[in-house]
Coordinates of C-alpha atoms in Angstrom, one line a residue:
M1 CA -23.4 -12.3 6.3
S2 CA -19.9 -13.1 5.2
L3 CA -16.7 -13.3 7.1
G4 CA -14.2 -10.8 5.6
G5 CA -10.6 -11.5 5.0
G6 CA -7.9 -8.8 4.9
G7 CA -4.3 -7.9 5.2
I8 CA -3.1 -9.1 1.8
G9 CA 0.4 -7.5 1.7
L10 CA 1.3 -5.5 -1.4
H11 CA 4.1 -3.1 -0.7
F12 CA 6.0 -0.4 -2.5
L13 CA 9.7 -1.4 -2.4
Q14 CA 11.9 0.7 -0.2
P15 CA 15.2 -0.6 1.1
Q16 CA 15.5 -0.6 4.9
L17 CA 12.4 1.6 5.4
S18 CA 9.9 2.1 8.1
P19 CA 6.7 0.0 7.6
L20 CA 3.8 1.1 5.6
C21 CA 0.9 2.3 7.8
L22 CA -2.1 0.5 6.3
I23 CA -4.7 1.1 9.0
Q24 CA -4.1 4.3 10.8
Q25 CA -2.3 7.5 9.9
C26 CA 1.5 7.3 10.4
E27 CA 3.0 9.6 12.9
Q28 CA 4.9 12.3 11.2
K29 CA 8.5 12.1 12.3
T30 CA 10.2 14.7 10.1
K31 CA 12.9 16.4 12.2
T32 CA 15.3 19.3 11.6
V33 CA 17.9 18.4 9.0
T34 CA 21.3 19.9 9.8
V35 CA 23.8 20.4 7.0
L36 CA 27.4 21.2 8.0
L37 CA 29.5 23.0 5.4
A38 CA 33.2 22.9 6.2
E39 CA 35.6 25.5 4.8
F40 CA 36.9 24.3 1.4
D41 CA 40.7 23.8 1.8
G42 CA 42.5 25.8 -0.9
V43 CA 44.6 28.7 -2.0
D44 CA 43.5 32.4 -1.9
A45 CA 40.2 31.7 -0.2
K46 CA 39.4 35.4 0.1
N47 CA 39.4 35.9 -3.7
Y48 CA 38.0 32.6 -4.9
R49 CA 35.2 32.4 -2.2
V50 CA 34.3 28.8 -2.9
T51 CA 32.8 28.2 0.6
E52 CA 30.9 31.4 0.6
T53 CA 29.3 30.8 -2.8
I54 CA 28.2 27.3 -1.8
L55 CA 26.9 28.5 1.6
Q56 CA 24.9 31.4 0.0
N57 CA 23.4 29.0 -2.6
L58 CA 22.4 26.4 0.0
Q59 CA 20.8 29.1 2.3
D60 CA 18.8 30.5 -0.6
A61 CA 17.6 27.1 -1.7
T62 CA 16.4 26.1 1.8
K63 CA 15.2 29.4 3.2
N64 CA 11.5 28.3 2.9
Y65 CA 12.1 25.1 4.9
P66 CA 12.0 25.7 8.6
T67 CA 13.2 22.1 9.3
V68 CA 16.5 22.7 7.5
K69 CA 19.6 24.3 9.2
I70 CA 22.7 25.1 7.2
Q71 CA 25.6 25.5 9.5
P72 CA 29.1 26.7 8.4
L73 CA 32.0 24.9 10.0
K74 CA 35.1 27.1 10.1
P75 CA 37.9 24.5 10.3
A76 CA 38.6 22.9 6.9
I77 CA 38.6 19.1 6.6
S78 CA 41.8 18.3 4.8
Q79 CA 42.3 15.7 2.2
Q80 CA 44.4 13.7 4.7
E81 CA 41.7 13.8 7.4
G82 CA 38.9 12.9 5.0
K83 CA 35.8 11.0 5.8
D84 CA 36.7 9.9 9.4
K85 CA 37.1 13.6 10.4
A86 CA 33.9 14.6 8.7
R87 CA 31.9 11.8 10.4
E88 CA 33.4 12.7 13.8
L89 CA 32.4 16.3 13.4
G90 CA 29.0 15.4 12.0
K91 CA 28.3 13.1 15.0
N92 CA 29.5 15.7 17.5
K93 CA 27.2 18.3 16.0
K94 CA 24.3 15.9 15.3
A95 CA 24.4 16.7 11.6
D96 CA 22.6 14.8 8.8
I97 CA 24.9 16.0 6.0
V98 CA 28.6 17.1 6.0
I99 CA 30.0 18.8 3.0
W100 CA 33.7 19.4 2.6
G101 CA 36.4 19.5 -0.1
W102 CA 39.5 21.1 -1.4
Y103 CA 40.8 22.9 -4.5
G104 CA 44.1 23.8 -6.0
K105 CA 45.5 25.3 -9.2
T106 CA 48.4 25.4 -11.5
Q107 CA 49.0 28.0 -14.2
Q108 CA 46.6 26.2 -16.6
K109 CA 44.6 23.7 -14.5
A110 CA 42.3 23.8 -11.5
L111 CA 41.9 20.6 -9.4
V112 CA 38.7 20.3 -7.3
S113 CA 37.5 17.6 -4.9
V114 CA 34.1 17.6 -3.2
N115 CA 32.5 15.3 -0.7
F116 CA 28.8 15.0 0.2
E117 CA 28.6 12.7 3.2
I118 CA 25.1 11.7 4.4
L119 CA 25.0 10.5 8.0
S120 CA 21.2 10.2 8.5
A121 CA 18.9 7.3 7.5
A122 CA 18.7 8.9 4.0
K123 CA 22.1 7.3 3.3
D124 CA 20.4 3.9 2.8
Y125 CA 18.2 5.3 0.1
I126 CA 20.4 7.1 -2.3
D127 CA 23.8 6.5 -4.0
V128 CA 25.6 9.7 -4.9
G129 CA 28.0 9.7 -7.8
K130 CA 31.8 9.4 -7.5
Q131 CA 32.3 13.0 -8.4
V132 CA 30.8 14.0 -5.0
Q133 CA 32.7 11.3 -3.1
G134 CA 36.1 12.9 -3.4
E135 CA 37.0 12.0 -7.0
P136 CA 39.3 14.9 -8.2
R137 CA 38.1 16.9 -11.2
N138 CA 40.4 18.6 -13.6
M139 CA 39.2 21.9 -15.1
A140 CA 40.6 25.0 -16.7
V141 CA 42.0 27.5 -14.2
A142 CA 39.9 30.2 -15.9
S143 CA 36.7 28.5 -14.6
L144 CA 37.9 29.0 -11.0
E145 CA 39.0 32.6 -11.7
H146 CA 35.6 33.4 -13.4
F147 CA 33.6 31.7 -10.6
E148 CA 32.2 29.0 -12.9
I149 CA 33.5 26.2 -10.6
Q150 CA 32.1 27.9 -7.5
V151 CA 28.6 28.4 -9.0
N152 CA 28.5 24.9 -10.5
L153 CA 29.5 23.3 -7.3
A154 CA 27.0 25.3 -5.4
E155 CA 24.2 24.2 -7.8
E156 CA 25.3 20.6 -7.6
L157 CA 25.4 20.6 -3.8
K158 CA 22.0 22.4 -3.6
Y159 CA 20.6 19.6 -5.8
L160 CA 22.0 16.9 -3.5
T161 CA 20.8 18.7 -0.4
L162 CA 17.3 19.0 -1.8
V163 CA 17.2 15.3 -2.7
T164 CA 18.4 14.4 0.8
L165 CA 15.8 16.6 2.4
G166 CA 13.1 14.9 0.2
V167 CA 14.4 11.5 1.1
S168 CA 14.6 12.3 4.8
A169 CA 11.0 13.3 4.7
Y170 CA 10.2 10.2 2.8
A171 CA 12.0 8.0 5.4
A172 CA 9.7 9.7 8.0
D173 CA 6.6 8.8 6.0
D174 CA 6.0 12.5 5.5
W175 CA 4.8 12.1 1.9
D176 CA 3.7 15.7 1.2
N177 CA 7.0 17.2 2.2
A178 CA 8.9 14.4 0.4
I179 CA 7.0 15.2 -2.8
N180 CA 7.5 18.9 -2.5
Q181 CA 11.3 18.7 -1.9
L182 CA 11.9 16.0 -4.5
T183 CA 9.9 18.1 -7.1
E184 CA 12.2 21.0 -6.3
A185 CA 15.3 18.8 -6.7
L186 CA 14.0 17.6 -10.1
S187 CA 13.8 21.2 -11.3
V188 CA 17.7 21.4 -11.0
A189 CA 18.4 17.8 -11.8
K190 CA 19.4 17.9 -15.5
P191 CA 22.7 19.7 -15.3
N192 CA 23.6 17.8 -12.1
K193 CA 22.6 14.3 -13.0
A194 CA 26.1 12.9 -12.7
A195 CA 26.0 13.7 -9.0
L196 CA 22.9 11.6 -8.6
D197 CA 20.7 9.8 -11.2
P198 CA 17.3 11.5 -11.4
A199 CA 15.7 8.1 -11.9
T200 CA 16.2 7.7 -8.1
I201 CA 14.2 10.9 -7.4
Y202 CA 11.3 9.8 -9.7
F203 CA 11.3 6.4 -7.9
Y204 CA 10.9 7.9 -4.5
R205 CA 8.5 10.6 -5.5
G206 CA 6.4 8.0 -7.3
T207 CA 6.5 5.8 -4.3
A208 CA 5.4 8.7 -2.1
Y209 CA 2.5 9.3 -4.5
G210 CA 1.7 5.6 -4.2
Y211 CA 1.4 5.8 -0.4
K212 CA -1.0 8.8 -0.9
K213 CA -3.1 6.6 -3.3
E214 CA -2.4 8.9 -6.2
Y215 CA -1.7 6.0 -8.5
D216 CA -1.7 7.8 -11.8
R217 CA 0.9 10.3 -10.6
A218 CA 2.9 7.4 -9.2
I219 CA 2.8 5.6 -12.5
A220 CA 3.9 8.7 -14.4
D221 CA 7.0 9.0 -12.1
F222 CA 7.8 5.3 -12.4
N223 CA 7.6 5.6 -16.2
Q224 CA 10.2 8.4 -16.0
A225 CA 12.4 6.4 -13.7
I226 CA 12.3 3.4 -16.1
I227 CA 12.9 5.6 -19.2
L228 CA 16.1 6.9 -17.5
N229 CA 17.1 3.4 -16.2
P230 CA 15.4 0.5 -18.1
K231 CA 17.0 -2.0 -15.7
Y232 CA 15.5 -0.4 -12.6
A233 CA 13.8 -3.5 -11.2
E234 CA 12.4 -1.7 -8.1
A235 CA 10.7 0.9 -10.2
L236 CA 9.1 -1.8 -12.3
N237 CA 7.9 -3.5 -9.1
N238 CA 6.4 -0.3 -7.7
R239 CA 4.7 0.5 -11.0
G240 CA 3.2 -3.0 -10.8
N241 CA 1.9 -2.2 -7.3
A242 CA 0.3 1.0 -8.6
Y243 CA -1.4 -0.9 -11.4
G244 CA -2.5 -3.5 -8.8
Y245 CA -4.1 -0.9 -6.6
K246 CA -5.9 0.4 -9.8
K247 CA -7.1 -3.2 -10.3
E248 CA -5.2 -3.4 -13.6
Y249 CA -3.9 -6.8 -12.7
N250 CA -2.5 -7.9 -16.0
R251 CA -0.4 -4.7 -16.3
A252 CA 0.8 -5.3 -12.8
I253 CA 1.8 -8.9 -13.6
A254 CA 3.6 -7.7 -16.7
D255 CA 5.7 -5.3 -14.6
Y256 CA 6.5 -8.0 -12.0
N257 CA 7.5 -10.4 -14.7
Q258 CA 10.0 -7.8 -16.0
A259 CA 11.3 -7.1 -12.5
L260 CA 11.8 -10.8 -12.0
R261 CA 13.7 -11.2 -15.2
L262 CA 16.1 -8.5 -13.9
N263 CA 16.3 -9.9 -10.4
P264 CA 14.9 -13.5 -10.0
K265 CA 16.1 -13.8 -6.4
Y266 CA 14.0 -11.0 -5.0
A267 CA 11.4 -12.5 -2.7
E268 CA 9.3 -9.4 -2.6
F269 CA 8.8 -9.4 -6.4
F270 CA 7.4 -13.0 -6.1
N271 CA 5.1 -11.9 -3.2
N272 CA 3.7 -9.0 -5.2
H273 CA 3.3 -11.2 -8.3
G274 CA 1.3 -13.6 -6.1
V275 CA -0.9 -10.8 -4.8
A276 CA -1.8 -9.8 -8.3
Y277 CA -2.9 -13.4 -9.1
N278 CA -4.7 -13.6 -5.8
D279 CA -6.7 -10.5 -6.8
K280 CA -7.5 -12.1 -10.1
K281 CA -8.8 -15.1 -8.1
E282 CA -6.2 -17.3 -9.6
Y283 CA -5.3 -18.7 -6.2
D284 CA -3.2 -21.7 -7.3
R285 CA -0.9 -19.4 -9.3
A286 CA -0.7 -17.1 -6.4
I287 CA 0.4 -19.9 -4.1
V288 CA 3.1 -21.0 -6.5
D289 CA 4.5 -17.4 -6.2
Y290 CA 4.2 -17.4 -2.5
N291 CA 6.0 -20.7 -2.3
Q292 CA 8.9 -19.3 -4.3
A293 CA 9.1 -16.2 -2.1
L294 CA 9.4 -18.4 0.9
R295 CA 12.1 -20.5 -0.7
L296 CA 14.1 -17.3 -1.1
N297 CA 13.1 -15.9 2.4
P298 CA 11.8 -18.6 4.8
N299 CA 11.2 -15.9 7.5
Y300 CA 8.9 -13.7 5.4
A301 CA 5.9 -13.4 7.7
E302 CA 3.8 -11.4 5.2
V303 CA 4.0 -14.2 2.6
F304 CA 2.8 -16.8 5.1
N305 CA -0.1 -14.4 5.8
N306 CA -0.8 -14.0 2.0
R307 CA -0.6 -17.7 1.3
G308 CA -2.9 -18.3 4.2
N309 CA -5.4 -15.9 2.6
A310 CA -5.2 -17.8 -0.7
Y311 CA -5.9 -21.1 1.1
N312 CA -8.8 -19.4 2.8
Y313 CA -10.2 -18.5 -0.6
K314 CA -9.7 -22.1 -1.7
K315 CA -11.6 -23.2 1.4
E316 CA -8.6 -25.1 2.6
Y317 CA -9.0 -23.7 6.1
D318 CA -6.6 -25.9 8.0
R319 CA -3.7 -25.1 5.6
A320 CA -4.7 -21.4 6.0
I321 CA -4.5 -21.6 9.8
A322 CA -1.1 -23.3 9.6
D323 CA 0.2 -20.4 7.5
F324 CA -1.3 -17.8 9.8
N325 CA 0.3 -19.7 12.8
Q326 CA 3.7 -19.4 11.1
A327 CA 3.2 -15.7 10.3
L328 CA 2.4 -15.1 14.0
L329 CA 5.4 -17.2 15.2
L330 CA 7.6 -14.8 13.1
N331 CA 5.7 -11.7 14.1
P332 CA 3.6 -12.0 17.2
K333 CA 2.2 -8.5 16.8
Y334 CA 0.8 -9.1 13.3
A335 CA -2.7 -7.9 13.6
E336 CA -3.7 -8.8 10.1
A337 CA -2.6 -12.4 10.6
F338 CA -4.8 -12.6 13.8
N339 CA -7.7 -11.2 11.8
N340 CA -7.2 -13.6 9.0
R341 CA -6.8 -16.6 11.2
G342 CA -10.0 -15.6 12.9
T343 CA -11.7 -15.6 9.5
A344 CA -10.5 -19.2 8.9
Y345 CA -11.8 -20.3 12.2
G346 CA -15.1 -18.6 11.4
Y347 CA -15.4 -20.5 8.1
K348 CA -14.8 -23.7 10.2
K349 CA -17.7 -22.5 12.5
E350 CA -15.3 -22.3 15.4
Y351 CA -16.7 -18.9 16.3
D352 CA -15.3 -18.6 19.8
R353 CA -11.8 -19.2 18.5
A354 CA -12.5 -16.7 15.7
I355 CA -13.6 -14.1 18.3
A356 CA -10.5 -14.7 20.4
D357 CA -8.3 -13.9 17.3
Y358 CA -10.3 -10.8 16.5
N359 CA -9.8 -9.7 20.1
Q360 CA -6.1 -10.0 19.7
A361 CA -6.1 -8.1 16.4
L362 CA -8.0 -5.3 18.1
L363 CA -5.7 -5.2 21.1
L364 CA -2.8 -4.7 18.6
N365 CA -4.8 -2.2 16.5
P366 CA -7.9 -0.6 18.1
K367 CA -8.7 1.2 14.9
Y368 CA -8.9 -2.0 12.8
A369 CA -12.4 -1.6 11.2
A370 CA -12.3 -5.0 9.4
A371 CA -11.6 -6.8 12.7
F372 CA -14.7 -5.2 14.3
N373 CA -16.8 -6.2 11.2
N374 CA -15.5 -9.7 11.3
R375 CA -16.0 -10.0 15.1
G376 CA -19.6 -8.8 14.5
N377 CA -20.1 -11.6 12.0
A378 CA -18.9 -14.2 14.4
Y379 CA -21.3 -12.9 17.0
G380 CA -24.0 -12.9 14.4
Y381 CA -23.4 -16.6 13.6
K382 CA -23.7 -17.2 17.4
K383 CA -27.0 -15.4 17.2
E384 CA -25.8 -12.7 19.6
Y385 CA -27.2 -10.0 17.4
D386 CA -26.9 -7.1 19.8
R387 CA -23.2 -7.8 20.3
A388 CA -22.9 -8.1 16.5
I389 CA -24.5 -4.7 16.0
A390 CA -22.2 -3.1 18.6
N391 CA -19.2 -4.3 16.6
Y392 CA -20.6 -3.1 13.3
N393 CA -21.3 0.3 14.9
Q394 CA -17.6 0.4 15.8
A395 CA -16.5 -0.5 12.3
L396 CA -18.7 2.2 10.9
L397 CA -17.4 4.8 13.3
L398 CA -13.9 4.0 12.0
N399 CA -15.0 3.8 8.4
P400 CA -18.3 5.4 7.5
K401 CA -18.0 4.2 3.9
Y402 CA -17.7 0.5 4.9
A403 CA -20.5 -0.9 2.6
E404 CA -20.0 -4.5 3.9
A405 CA -20.5 -3.4 7.5
F406 CA -23.8 -1.7 6.6
N407 CA -24.9 -4.9 4.9
N408 CA -23.9 -7.1 7.8
R409 CA -25.6 -4.8 10.4
G410 CA -28.7 -4.9 8.2
I411 CA -28.6 -8.7 8.4
A412 CA -28.4 -8.5 12.2
Y413 CA -31.4 -6.2 12.3
Y414 CA -33.2 -8.5 9.9
S415 CA -32.5 -11.5 12.2
K416 CA -34.0 -9.5 15.0
K417 CA -37.1 -8.9 12.7
E418 CA -36.4 -5.1 12.7
Y419 CA -37.0 -4.9 9.0
D420 CA -37.1 -1.2 8.6
R421 CA -33.8 -0.7 10.3
A422 CA -32.4 -3.6 8.2
I423 CA -33.7 -1.9 5.0
A424 CA -32.1 1.4 6.0
D425 CA -28.7 -0.3 6.3
F426 CA -29.1 -2.2 3.0
N427 CA -30.0 1.1 1.3
Q428 CA -26.8 2.6 2.7
A429 CA -24.7 -0.3 1.5
L430 CA -26.2 0.1 -2.0
L431 CA -25.5 3.9 -2.0
L432 CA -21.8 3.0 -1.4
N433 CA -21.8 0.1 -3.8
S434 CA -24.5 0.0 -6.4
K435 CA -23.4 -3.5 -7.6
D436 CA -23.7 -5.2 -4.2
A437 CA -25.8 -8.2 -5.1
A438 CA -25.9 -9.4 -1.5
A439 CA -27.4 -6.1 -0.3
F440 CA -30.1 -6.3 -3.1
N441 CA -30.9 -9.9 -2.1
N442 CA -31.1 -9.0 1.6
R443 CA -33.2 -6.0 1.0
G444 CA -35.5 -8.0 -1.2
S445 CA -35.9 -10.6 1.7
A446 CA -36.7 -7.8 4.1
Y447 CA -39.3 -6.3 1.8
G448 CA -40.8 -9.8 1.4
N449 CA -41.1 -10.2 5.2
K450 CA -42.9 -6.8 5.3
G451 CA -45.3 -8.0 2.6
E452 CA -44.0 -5.5 0.0
Y453 CA -43.7 -8.1 -2.7
D454 CA -43.3 -5.8 -5.7
R455 CA -40.3 -4.1 -4.1
A456 CA -38.9 -7.5 -3.1
I457 CA -39.3 -8.8 -6.7
A458 CA -37.5 -5.6 -8.0
D459 CA -34.6 -6.3 -5.8
F460 CA -34.3 -10.0 -6.8
N461 CA -34.4 -8.8 -10.4
Q462 CA -31.4 -6.6 -9.7
V463 CA -29.5 -9.6 -8.3
L464 CA -30.3 -11.5 -11.5
L465 CA -29.1 -8.6 -13.6
L466 CA -25.8 -8.8 -11.8
Y467 CA -25.7 -12.6 -11.6
P468 CA -28.0 -14.2 -14.3
K469 CA -27.3 -17.7 -13.0
D470 CA -28.1 -17.1 -9.3
A471 CA -30.5 -20.0 -8.7
A472 CA -31.2 -18.9 -5.1
A473 CA -32.3 -15.5 -6.4
F474 CA -34.7 -17.2 -8.9
N475 CA -36.1 -19.2 -5.9
S476 CA -36.5 -16.0 -3.8
R477 CA -38.2 -14.2 -6.6
G478 CA -40.5 -17.3 -7.1
S479 CA -41.5 -17.1 -3.5
A480 CA -42.3 -13.4 -3.7
Y481 CA -44.5 -14.0 -6.8
E482 CA -46.1 -16.9 -5.0
L483 CA -46.9 -14.8 -1.9
K484 CA -48.2 -12.1 -4.2
G485 CA -50.6 -14.7 -5.7
D486 CA -49.0 -14.8 -9.2
K487 CA -48.7 -18.5 -9.6
V488 CA -47.7 -18.4 -13.3
K489 CA -44.7 -16.1 -12.7
A490 CA -43.8 -18.1 -9.6
I491 CA -43.6 -21.3 -11.6
E492 CA -41.6 -19.6 -14.3
S493 CA -39.1 -18.4 -11.7
Y494 CA -38.7 -21.8 -10.0
R495 CA -38.2 -23.4 -13.4
Q496 CA -35.4 -20.9 -14.1
A497 CA -33.8 -21.8 -10.8
L498 CA -33.9 -25.5 -11.6
A499 CA -32.3 -24.8 -15.0
V500 CA -29.2 -23.2 -13.4
A501 CA -29.0 -24.7 -9.9
Q502 CA -25.8 -26.4 -8.9
D503 CA -26.4 -26.5 -5.1
P504 CA -28.4 -29.6 -4.2
Q505 CA -30.5 -27.8 -1.6
V506 CA -31.4 -24.9 -3.9
K507 CA -32.3 -27.5 -6.6
E508 CA -34.4 -29.5 -4.1
F509 CA -36.3 -26.4 -3.0
A510 CA -37.2 -25.5 -6.6
Q511 CA -38.3 -29.1 -7.4
G512 CA -40.5 -29.1 -4.3
K513 CA -42.1 -25.8 -5.2
L514 CA -42.8 -26.9 -8.8
K515 CA -44.3 -30.2 -7.6
E516 CA -46.5 -28.2 -5.1
L517 CA -47.7 -25.6 -7.6
E518 CA -48.1 -27.8 -10.6
G519 CA -49.8 -30.5 -8.6
K520 CA -47.4 -33.2 -9.7

C-alpha cells in the first residue's frame, strides 16, 4: 500500500484565463456573441454598398452558429467620435464586437479606415493589426468602384470575427467549439494575415487540443505557430507541456529552455521546466527551477505545491509540509495542496492528520478520486480496513480505471484474509497496468497464503523480470519454494536476495533463512 501524491501543476499558458479543470468537467459557459456593425461613414453609400457587403458576408459566415448574432447599427460612428462612441454603443447593447469605419475618395485615390473593437474577454487573448485599428489605407479609386475594397474588407472582418468567436469559446473552456471556429478562421487566414497573425490561431487551437489531451494535434499546431513566429515563447512553452504529457521529458525540457532564452523572467516557464525534471525523478533540479519561479513570483501557490511534492519524493517531509502550508496560505481552497500535505503526514505516520487533510480536499472537490484513494490508504495503515475499502470503492466509482486503487483495495482484502477478493482486485490492477510490479508481488503473496505456491512463484518471477534486483521478491520466492518443499530452489533464491540486498532487514531475513536451510 502506498500513499499517492498528486496535483503537480503543469499548465498550458493562457493570459488572464479561467483555470484549467483538472478533476471534473468544466462547466460550458459559451454565450451568445453579439457583433454590432455600424454604418460605414462615406460618400454615395447607396452605390458603394460598403456596409451591406460586409453585413452579408458576416451573416453568411456565421449562419451555422446559433450562438452568434450579427446586428446592424444604423447610425454611423464618425472618425471624430471614434472608439469612445463605439464602446458606449457596444456597452449599451451588450455587444462583444463593434465594427465601424469610414471611406472617402478623390479622383484617383480611395481612403479607407476600419476598426474592429473587441469588448468581451477575448480582447485579452488576441492583438489585431493596426490596419483594423483605424489606420487609414490608400487604394486606387477603381478598387472602390469595382467593389474590390468592399469584398476584401468583408473577408477580413469575417476572418477576425471567426477568430474572436473561436477565442470566446476558448475563454469559456468550450474546446470543441473553439477548435471548430478557429479551424474555419484558418481557412481564410492567408490573405488576411496582416489583420491578425495566424500564429495566434494555431497557438489557441493547439492549446485547446492540449486540454482535450490530443497532444499530437496540439504539437502540430504549436509547430505551425513557431514556424510563423520563431520567437513565440508561449507556443514553445505549450509545446513543451504537450511533450511532457506524452512523457517525452527531454523534448519538453528543450522547449522550456528555448522559451526561457526568449523570456528569462517568466515564472511559469521555470515552473513547467521544474515539473519536467520532477517527472524524470531529478528532484534536486526540479527544486532549483521552483526556487527560481518563486524568486520571480513569491505568491505562486502552485509552485509551492510542486516544490512540496518534490520534497515529498526526496522524503524531506517537514520541508514538504512547510511548502504545502504556504500554498494553502496563498490559496485556502487548493484541494491538491490539502491532498499532498495529507500524503506528507501519511509518510510521517501521522495518519489522523493525513485523514483531516484528505477530508478538506474532498470538501473542496467531492470528485477527487486520488484523495479517496489516499484516505483509504491512511485508514489501511490504521488497520481500519472496512473504512479503507469504502474509500477505495468511492475512488473506483469516480475512476473505474484507477489501477492503484484496485491494488490498494486488494491489500485491504488481503489484510482481512479475504484472499480471493484480494486476488480479484490484483487481477484488475494488472489488466489496467501489466507492468505493475506491486500488484504481481501482492497477488503472489495472496496465492502463497492460499497454498497455491506455483502461482505465487510465477508472480514473483514477474516482479523479478520487471525489477531484477528486487531482493524482497527473491526472498518471497524463496519462501514459496520452501513451503512447496523445494529446498534447493529456496536456497538459490535466498542467495540471490543476499547478493542484491541493500535493506538491512531484507538482508537479515535472507541470512537467517540460509543459516536455517543449510544448517550453518
